């Protein structure tokens, strides 16, 4: 089968032909339909991140996946050929209490693997074999957008973490809120745009920042969601000193992280989701002022990574609501769909201005599955 592979830490990406996984590897055999391209994939291709499975000379890239079940072992209940599925990314360490409870996103040993990222093959290929516990069934009406479910799960988790902190403030009996909470989203890639959508759905007043003018692809969608777009290419002054209850960071830029803290409101929380390059030069930080403000403002900085199955499930519910409320909004985030074989070219050229590039592995899931 065709597969897009990397050999970290060596930079570069190749299209190869490799054997299909053996049936013994799991009871559900899945044909991949689509795989999204994300910043983590680019970091892996650039040799900054990622690891092949034990004993393999390469790693099959890709973790934002959508597939269709093609064969099921007779002893396995719950799946039939033709089911649309998205596989979760992390496989637990098998040792800590979080991994034992299907919460490997909180793994405490670091002994987990991540498909397409660290120690396990991913989905930029034609087939994979999996256990039911790692497969999330997707309702048919979400077929055209379900490749966004994995980034959506990351957003669901991040917002939940932030909400847990903000819950400290509510309720204040007899003193209800007089205005909707505010959220600032840094970055208008898929994570930022999905966060804007979920927070708009939850009644937040949303502003989203990036370093682009009004012609950036996310802008019409932000307007549809009732969210404000602010271009901070020339600095954060463009925010006019506004401060927010919830800040979701989706840039992976250390300098943005520090600037964002200045826009955190009293009792607010910033949730960091972007993964900075550990080789970034050390930054000089006014530590006294920074930590003083955090203490005196009851503020919190929370990191959030990955997502367990519950967030894939809440993501599906939110995607269904989004399709009703803003039809076509999710689809508009997929700014290009290219064949799998175009992957070397996609990774070989600088990131284009779109929101999400999706590699199409199989043109359609209609008709008999091979
Ligand atoms: C993925 C997560 C993963 C993280 C760190 C992200 O791009 O969406 O599932 O945990 O990278 O490897």
CSV table of C-alpha atoms and ligand atoms in Angstrom, one decimal:
chain,number,residue,atom,x,y,z
A,1,UNK,CA,0.0,0.0,0.0
A,2,UNK,CA,1.1,3.6,-0.6
A,3,UNK,CA,2.3,5.4,2.6
A,4,UNK,CA,3.7,8.8,3.3
A,5,UNK,CA,6.7,8.2,5.6
A,6,UNK,CA,9.3,10.1,7.6
A,7,UNK,CA,12.6,9.0,9.1
A,8,UNK,CA,13.0,11.4,12.1
A,9,UNK,CA,15.2,13.0,13.1
A,10,UNK,CA,16.2,13.2,9.5
A,11,UNK,CA,14.1,15.9,7.8
A,12,UNK,CA,12.1,15.0,4.7
A,13,UNK,CA,9.1,13.0,3.6
A,14,UNK,CA,8.7,10.1,1.1
A,15,UNK,CA,5.9,8.3,-0.7
A,16,UNK,CA,6.7,4.6,-0.4
A,17,UNK,CA,5.0,1.3,-1.1
A,18,UNK,CA,4.9,-0.8,2.1
A,19,UNK,CA,3.1,-4.0,3.1
A,20,UNK,CA,-0.5,-3.7,4.5
A,21,UNK,CA,-0.8,-4.4,8.2
A,22,UNK,CA,-1.3,-8.0,9.2
A,23,UNK,CA,-4.9,-9.1,10.1
A,24,UNK,CA,-3.5,-10.3,13.4
A,25,UNK,CA,-2.7,-6.8,14.4
A,26,UNK,CA,-6.4,-6.0,15.4
A,27,UNK,CA,-10.0,-7.0,14.8
A,28,UNK,CA,-11.2,-4.0,12.8
A,29,UNK,CA,-9.7,-3.3,9.4
A,30,UNK,CA,-10.1,0.2,8.2
A,31,UNK,CA,-9.7,1.8,4.7
A,32,UNK,CA,-8.4,5.4,5.1
A,33,UNK,CA,-10.5,8.0,3.3
A,34,UNK,CA,-8.8,11.3,4.3
A,35,UNK,CA,-6.0,12.5,6.5
A,36,UNK,CA,-5.5,16.1,7.6
A,37,UNK,CA,-2.1,17.9,7.6
A,38,UNK,CA,-1.2,19.8,10.8
A,39,UNK,CA,1.6,21.8,12.3
A,40,UNK,CA,2.8,18.8,14.2
A,41,UNK,CA,3.2,16.9,10.9
A,42,UNK,CA,5.3,19.7,9.6
A,43,UNK,CA,7.5,19.7,12.7
A,44,UNK,CA,8.1,16.0,12.2
A,45,UNK,CA,8.9,16.4,8.6
A,46,UNK,CA,11.4,19.1,9.6
A,47,UNK,CA,13.1,16.8,12.0
A,48,UNK,CA,12.0,18.6,15.1
A,49,UNK,CA,9.7,16.0,16.6
A,50,UNK,CA,8.5,12.4,16.2
A,51,UNK,CA,9.8,8.8,16.4
A,52,UNK,CA,9.2,5.6,14.4
A,53,UNK,CA,7.7,2.5,16.0
A,54,UNK,CA,10.3,0.2,17.8
A,55,UNK,CA,12.2,-1.7,15.1
A,56,UNK,CA,10.8,0.3,12.1
A,57,UNK,CA,13.1,2.4,9.9
A,58,UNK,CA,10.3,4.8,9.2
A,59,UNK,CA,7.1,6.3,10.7
A,60,UNK,CA,3.9,6.5,8.6
A,61,UNK,CA,2.9,10.1,9.2
A,62,UNK,CA,-0.6,11.5,9.9
A,63,UNK,CA,-2.9,11.6,12.9
A,64,UNK,CA,-6.0,13.6,11.7
A,65,UNK,CA,-7.8,10.7,10.1
A,66,UNK,CA,-11.2,9.5,8.7
A,67,UNK,CA,-11.8,6.0,7.5
A,68,UNK,CA,-14.4,3.4,6.6
A,69,UNK,CA,-14.5,0.0,8.2
A,70,UNK,CA,-13.8,-2.7,5.7
A,71,UNK,CA,-13.6,-5.9,7.7
A,72,UNK,CA,-14.5,-6.9,11.2
A,73,UNK,CA,-13.4,-10.1,13.1
A,74,UNK,CA,-16.6,-12.1,13.8
A,75,UNK,CA,-15.8,-12.0,17.6
A,76,UNK,CA,-15.9,-8.2,17.6
A,77,UNK,CA,-19.2,-6.5,18.3
A,78,UNK,CA,-20.2,-2.9,17.6
A,79,UNK,CA,-18.7,-2.3,14.1
A,80,UNK,CA,-19.8,-3.4,10.7
A,81,UNK,CA,-18.2,-2.8,7.2
A,82,UNK,CA,-19.2,0.6,5.9
A,83,UNK,CA,-19.1,2.3,9.3
A,84,UNK,CA,-17.3,5.6,9.2
A,85,UNK,CA,-14.6,5.9,11.9
A,86,UNK,CA,-12.0,8.2,13.3
A,87,UNK,CA,-9.2,6.6,15.4
A,88,UNK,CA,-7.9,8.3,18.5
A,89,UNK,CA,-4.2,9.3,18.5
A,90,UNK,CA,-2.7,8.1,21.8
A,91,UNK,CA,-2.1,4.6,23.1
A,92,UNK,CA,-1.6,4.4,26.8
A,93,UNK,CA,1.5,3.3,28.7
A,94,UNK,CA,-0.3,0.5,30.4
A,95,UNK,CA,1.1,1.4,33.7
A,96,UNK,CA,-0.4,4.6,35.1
A,97,UNK,CA,-3.9,5.0,36.5
A,98,UNK,CA,-4.9,7.5,33.8
A,99,UNK,CA,-3.9,5.2,30.9
A,100,UNK,CA,-5.7,2.3,32.7
A,101,UNK,CA,-8.8,4.5,32.8
A,102,UNK,CA,-8.8,5.4,29.1
A,103,UNK,CA,-7.4,8.8,29.9
A,104,UNK,CA,-4.0,8.5,28.3
A,105,UNK,CA,-4.1,12.2,27.5
A,106,UNK,CA,-3.1,12.6,31.2
A,107,UNK,CA,-0.5,9.9,31.1
A,108,UNK,CA,2.0,10.4,34.0
A,109,UNK,CA,4.8,8.1,32.8
A,110,UNK,CA,5.4,9.5,29.3
A,111,UNK,CA,5.4,5.8,28.1
A,112,UNK,CA,2.5,6.3,25.7
A,113,UNK,CA,2.7,6.2,21.9
A,114,UNK,CA,1.0,8.5,19.5
A,115,UNK,CA,-0.1,7.2,16.0
A,116,UNK,CA,1.6,9.1,13.3
A,117,UNK,CA,3.7,11.1,15.8
A,118,UNK,CA,5.6,9.1,18.4
A,119,UNK,CA,6.3,5.3,18.3
A,120,UNK,CA,3.2,4.2,16.3
A,121,UNK,CA,2.3,4.4,12.6
A,122,UNK,CA,-0.3,6.9,11.5
A,123,UNK,CA,-2.9,7.3,8.8
A,124,UNK,CA,-1.3,8.8,5.6
A,125,UNK,CA,-1.7,5.4,4.1
A,126,UNK,CA,-4.4,3.2,2.6
A,127,UNK,CA,-5.3,0.8,5.5
A,128,UNK,CA,-4.8,0.2,9.2
A,129,UNK,CA,-6.0,-2.3,11.7
A,130,UNK,CA,-7.2,-1.3,15.1
A,131,UNK,CA,-9.0,-2.4,18.3
A,132,UNK,CA,-12.5,-1.0,18.8
A,133,UNK,CA,-11.6,0.9,21.9
A,134,UNK,CA,-9.6,3.3,19.8
A,135,UNK,CA,-12.2,3.8,17.1
A,136,UNK,CA,-15.0,6.5,17.3
A,137,UNK,CA,-18.0,5.9,15.0
A,138,UNK,CA,-19.0,8.9,13.0
A,139,UNK,CA,-22.6,9.7,12.0
A,140,UNK,CA,-23.0,9.7,8.2
A,141,UNK,CA,-24.2,13.3,7.9
A,142,UNK,CA,-20.7,14.4,9.2
A,143,UNK,CA,-18.9,12.5,6.4
A,144,UNK,CA,-17.5,15.6,4.6
A,145,UNK,CA,-16.1,17.2,7.8
A,146,UNK,CA,-15.2,14.4,10.1
A,147,UNK,CA,-11.6,14.6,9.2
A,148,UNK,CA,-11.7,17.7,11.5
A,149,UNK,CA,-12.7,15.5,14.4
A,150,UNK,CA,-9.2,14.9,15.8
A,151,UNK,CA,-8.3,18.6,15.9
A,152,UNK,CA,-11.8,19.2,17.3
A,153,UNK,CA,-11.1,16.8,20.1
A,154,UNK,CA,-8.0,18.7,21.0
A,155,UNK,CA,-10.1,21.9,21.1
A,156,UNK,CA,-12.8,20.3,23.2
A,157,UNK,CA,-10.3,19.2,25.8
A,158,UNK,CA,-8.5,22.6,25.9
A,159,UNK,CA,-11.8,24.5,26.3
A,160,UNK,CA,-12.9,22.0,29.0
A,161,UNK,CA,-9.7,22.6,30.9
A,162,UNK,CA,-10.2,26.4,30.7
A,163,UNK,CA,-13.8,26.1,31.7
A,164,UNK,CA,-12.9,24.1,34.8
A,165,UNK,CA,-10.8,27.0,36.0
A,166,UNK,CA,-13.5,29.6,35.1
A,167,UNK,CA,-16.1,27.5,37.0
A,168,UNK,CA,-14.4,28.9,40.2
A,169,UNK,CA,-16.3,32.1,39.4
A,170,UNK,CA,-19.7,30.6,38.9
A,171,UNK,CA,-22.3,30.7,40.3
A,172,UNK,CA,-22.3,33.6,42.6
A,173,UNK,CA,-25.8,33.2,44.0
A,174,UNK,CA,-27.9,36.4,43.8
A,175,UNK,CA,-25.3,38.0,41.5
A,176,UNK,CA,-25.7,36.6,38.0
A,177,UNK,CA,-23.4,37.5,35.2
A,178,UNK,CA,-24.6,40.6,33.3
A,179,UNK,CA,-22.6,40.0,30.2
A,180,UNK,CA,-21.3,37.0,28.3
A,181,UNK,CA,-17.8,35.8,29.1
A,182,UNK,CA,-15.1,36.9,26.6
A,183,UNK,CA,-12.5,34.7,24.8
A,184,UNK,CA,-9.4,35.5,22.9
A,185,UNK,CA,-8.1,33.0,20.4
A,186,UNK,CA,-4.5,33.3,19.2
A,187,UNK,CA,-4.1,31.7,15.8
A,188,UNK,CA,-6.6,31.2,13.0
A,189,UNK,CA,-5.4,27.7,11.8
A,190,UNK,CA,-7.8,24.8,12.3
A,191,UNK,CA,-7.4,24.7,16.1
A,192,UNK,CA,-8.0,28.4,16.5
A,193,UNK,CA,-11.0,28.4,14.1
A,194,UNK,CA,-12.6,25.3,15.7
A,195,UNK,CA,-12.1,27.0,19.1
A,196,UNK,CA,-13.8,30.1,17.8
A,197,UNK,CA,-16.7,28.0,16.6
A,198,UNK,CA,-17.1,26.1,19.9
A,199,UNK,CA,-16.8,29.2,22.0
A,200,UNK,CA,-19.3,31.1,19.9
A,201,UNK,CA,-21.7,28.2,20.2
A,202,UNK,CA,-21.3,28.4,24.0
A,203,UNK,CA,-22.2,32.1,24.1
A,204,UNK,CA,-18.7,33.7,24.5
A,205,UNK,CA,-17.9,37.0,22.9
A,206,UNK,CA,-15.0,35.9,20.7
A,207,UNK,CA,-12.0,37.7,19.3
A,208,UNK,CA,-9.4,35.9,17.2
A,209,UNK,CA,-6.0,37.2,16.4
A,210,UNK,CA,-3.4,36.4,13.7
A,211,UNK,CA,-0.8,38.2,11.7
A,212,UNK,CA,-2.9,38.5,8.6
A,213,UNK,CA,-5.1,41.1,7.0
A,214,UNK,CA,-8.8,40.7,6.3
A,215,UNK,CA,-8.1,38.6,3.2
A,216,UNK,CA,-7.1,35.6,5.3
A,217,UNK,CA,-9.4,32.6,4.7
A,218,UNK,CA,-10.8,32.4,8.2
A,219,UNK,CA,-12.1,35.9,8.3
A,220,UNK,CA,-15.5,35.4,6.6
A,221,UNK,CA,-16.2,32.5,8.9
A,222,UNK,CA,-15.2,34.4,12.0
A,223,UNK,CA,-17.7,37.1,10.9
A,224,UNK,CA,-20.4,34.5,10.5
A,225,UNK,CA,-19.7,33.3,14.0
A,226,UNK,CA,-20.0,36.8,15.3
A,227,UNK,CA,-16.3,36.8,16.2
A,228,UNK,CA,-14.0,39.8,15.8
A,229,UNK,CA,-10.8,39.4,13.8
A,230,UNK,CA,-7.7,41.4,14.9
A,231,UNK,CA,-4.5,41.5,12.9
A,232,UNK,CA,-1.6,41.8,15.3
A,233,UNK,CA,1.2,41.7,12.7
A,234,UNK,CA,2.4,45.1,13.9
A,235,UNK,CA,1.9,44.3,17.6
A,236,UNK,CA,-0.6,43.5,20.3
A,237,UNK,CA,-1.5,47.2,20.6
A,238,UNK,CA,-4.1,46.4,18.0
A,239,UNK,CA,-6.1,44.8,20.8
A,240,UNK,CA,-6.4,48.2,22.5
A,241,UNK,CA,-5.6,46.7,25.9
A,242,UNK,CA,-8.6,44.4,25.9
A,243,UNK,CA,-8.5,41.7,28.5
A,244,UNK,CA,-10.3,38.3,28.3
A,245,UNK,CA,-11.8,35.7,30.6
A,246,UNK,CA,-10.4,32.8,28.5
A,247,UNK,CA,-7.5,32.9,26.2
A,248,UNK,CA,-6.8,29.9,23.9
A,249,UNK,CA,-3.4,29.9,22.4
A,250,UNK,CA,-2.9,28.0,19.2
A,251,UNK,CA,0.3,29.4,17.7
A,252,UNK,CA,3.2,27.6,19.4
A,253,UNK,CA,5.0,30.9,19.5
A,254,UNK,CA,6.8,31.7,22.8
A,255,UNK,CA,6.7,35.5,22.2
A,256,UNK,CA,2.9,35.3,21.5
A,257,UNK,CA,2.5,33.3,24.8
A,258,UNK,CA,4.1,36.1,26.8
A,259,UNK,CA,2.1,38.9,25.0
A,260,UNK,CA,-1.1,37.0,25.5
A,261,UNK,CA,-0.7,36.9,29.3
A,262,UNK,CA,-1.0,40.7,29.2
A,263,UNK,CA,-4.5,40.3,27.8
A,264,UNK,CA,-5.7,37.9,30.4
A,265,UNK,CA,-8.5,39.4,32.6
A,266,UNK,CA,-8.8,39.2,36.3
A,267,UNK,CA,-9.6,35.6,37.4
A,268,UNK,CA,-8.9,34.5,33.9
A,269,UNK,CA,-7.2,31.5,32.3
A,270,UNK,CA,-4.9,31.0,29.4
A,271,UNK,CA,-4.9,27.5,27.9
A,272,UNK,CA,-1.7,26.8,25.8
A,273,UNK,CA,-2.1,24.3,23.0
A,274,UNK,CA,0.6,25.2,20.5
A,275,UNK,CA,3.9,23.2,21.0
A,276,UNK,CA,6.9,25.6,20.8
A,277,UNK,CA,10.2,24.5,19.4
A,278,UNK,CA,12.4,23.6,22.3
A,279,UNK,CA,15.4,25.0,20.4
A,280,UNK,CA,13.9,28.5,20.5
A,281,UNK,CA,16.5,30.9,22.0
A,282,UNK,CA,15.8,31.6,25.7
A,283,UNK,CA,13.5,34.6,26.3
A,284,UNK,CA,14.1,37.4,28.8
A,285,UNK,CA,11.0,37.6,31.0
A,286,UNK,CA,10.0,40.2,33.6
A,287,UNK,CA,9.4,37.4,36.0
A,288,UNK,CA,8.6,39.5,39.1
A,289,UNK,CA,5.8,41.4,37.3
A,290,UNK,CA,4.5,38.4,35.5
A,291,UNK,CA,4.1,36.2,38.6
A,292,UNK,CA,2.9,39.1,40.7
A,293,UNK,CA,0.1,39.8,38.2
A,294,UNK,CA,-0.9,36.1,38.1
A,295,UNK,CA,-1.1,35.9,41.9
A,296,UNK,CA,-2.9,39.2,42.4
A,297,UNK,CA,-5.3,38.4,39.6
A,298,UNK,CA,-6.2,34.8,40.5
A,299,UNK,CA,-5.0,33.9,37.0
A,300,UNK,CA,-4.1,30.5,35.7
A,301,UNK,CA,-1.9,29.2,32.9
A,302,UNK,CA,-2.9,25.7,31.8
A,303,UNK,CA,-1.2,23.5,29.2
A,304,UNK,CA,-3.4,21.1,27.3
A,305,UNK,CA,-2.3,18.3,25.0
A,306,UNK,CA,-4.0,15.5,23.1
A,307,UNK,CA,-7.6,14.3,23.9
A,308,UNK,CA,-9.2,11.1,25.1
A,309,UNK,CA,-12.2,9.5,23.6
A,310,UNK,CA,-14.7,11.6,25.6
A,311,UNK,CA,-13.5,14.7,23.7
A,312,UNK,CA,-13.9,13.0,20.4
A,313,UNK,CA,-17.5,12.2,21.4
A,314,UNK,CA,-18.2,15.7,22.6
A,315,UNK,CA,-16.6,17.0,19.4
A,316,UNK,CA,-19.1,14.9,17.3
A,317,UNK,CA,-22.0,16.5,19.3
A,318,UNK,CA,-20.6,20.0,18.8
A,319,UNK,CA,-20.0,19.3,15.1
A,320,UNK,CA,-23.6,18.2,14.7
A,321,UNK,CA,-24.9,21.4,16.4
A,322,UNK,CA,-22.5,23.5,14.3
A,323,UNK,CA,-23.8,22.0,11.0
A,324,UNK,CA,-27.3,23.0,12.0
A,325,UNK,CA,-26.5,26.5,13.3
A,326,UNK,CA,-23.9,27.5,10.7
A,327,UNK,CA,-24.3,25.1,7.7
A,328,UNK,CA,-21.1,24.7,5.7
A,329,UNK,CA,-19.0,26.4,8.4
A,330,UNK,CA,-16.9,23.3,9.2
A,331,UNK,CA,-16.5,22.5,5.5
A,332,UNK,CA,-15.2,26.0,4.8
A,333,UNK,CA,-12.3,25.3,7.1
A,334,UNK,CA,-11.1,22.6,4.7
A,335,UNK,CA,-9.4,25.0,2.3
A,336,UNK,CA,-7.8,22.4,0.1
A,337,UNK,CA,-8.2,18.7,-0.6
A,338,UNK,CA,-5.3,17.0,-2.5
A,339,UNK,CA,-4.5,13.4,-3.4
A,340,UNK,CA,-2.2,11.5,-1.0
A,341,UNK,CA,0.6,11.5,-3.5
A,342,UNK,CA,0.7,15.3,-3.3
A,343,UNK,CA,2.0,15.1,0.3
A,344,UNK,CA,5.8,15.5,-0.6
A,345,UNK,CA,4.9,18.6,-2.5
A,346,UNK,CA,2.6,19.9,0.4
A,347,UNK,CA,5.4,19.5,2.9
A,348,UNK,CA,8.1,20.7,0.6
A,349,UNK,CA,6.5,24.1,0.1
A,350,UNK,CA,6.0,26.7,2.7
A,351,UNK,CA,2.6,26.6,4.5
A,352,UNK,CA,0.0,28.2,2.3
A,353,UNK,CA,-2.5,30.6,3.8
A,354,UNK,CA,-5.4,28.1,4.1
A,355,UNK,CA,-7.0,26.8,7.3
A,356,UNK,CA,-6.7,23.1,6.7
A,357,UNK,CA,-5.2,21.0,4.0
A,358,UNK,CA,-6.6,17.5,3.7
A,359,UNK,CA,-5.0,14.6,1.8
A,360,UNK,CA,-7.6,12.4,0.1
A,361,UNK,CA,-6.6,8.8,0.2
A,362,UNK,CA,-9.7,7.3,-1.4
A,363,UNK,CA,-11.9,9.4,-3.6
A,364,UNK,CA,-15.2,8.0,-2.2
A,365,UNK,CA,-16.5,5.5,0.3
A,366,UNK,CA,-19.6,4.8,-1.8
A,367,UNK,CA,-19.9,1.3,-3.2
A,368,UNK,CA,-18.3,-1.9,-2.0
A,369,UNK,CA,-15.2,-1.4,0.2
A,370,UNK,CA,-12.2,-3.2,-1.4
B,1,LIG,C1,-2.0,16.1,18.2
B,1,LIG,C2,-2.1,15.5,19.6
B,1,LIG,C3,-0.8,15.1,20.1
B,1,LIG,C4,0.1,16.3,20.1
B,1,LIG,C5,1.5,16.1,20.7
B,1,LIG,C6,-1.0,17.2,18.2
B,1,LIG,O1,-0.8,17.7,16.9
B,1,LIG,O2,-3.2,16.5,17.7
B,1,LIG,O3,-3.0,14.3,19.5
B,1,LIG,O4,-0.9,14.6,21.4
B,1,LIG,O5,0.2,16.8,18.8
B,1,LIG,O6,2.2,15.1,20.0
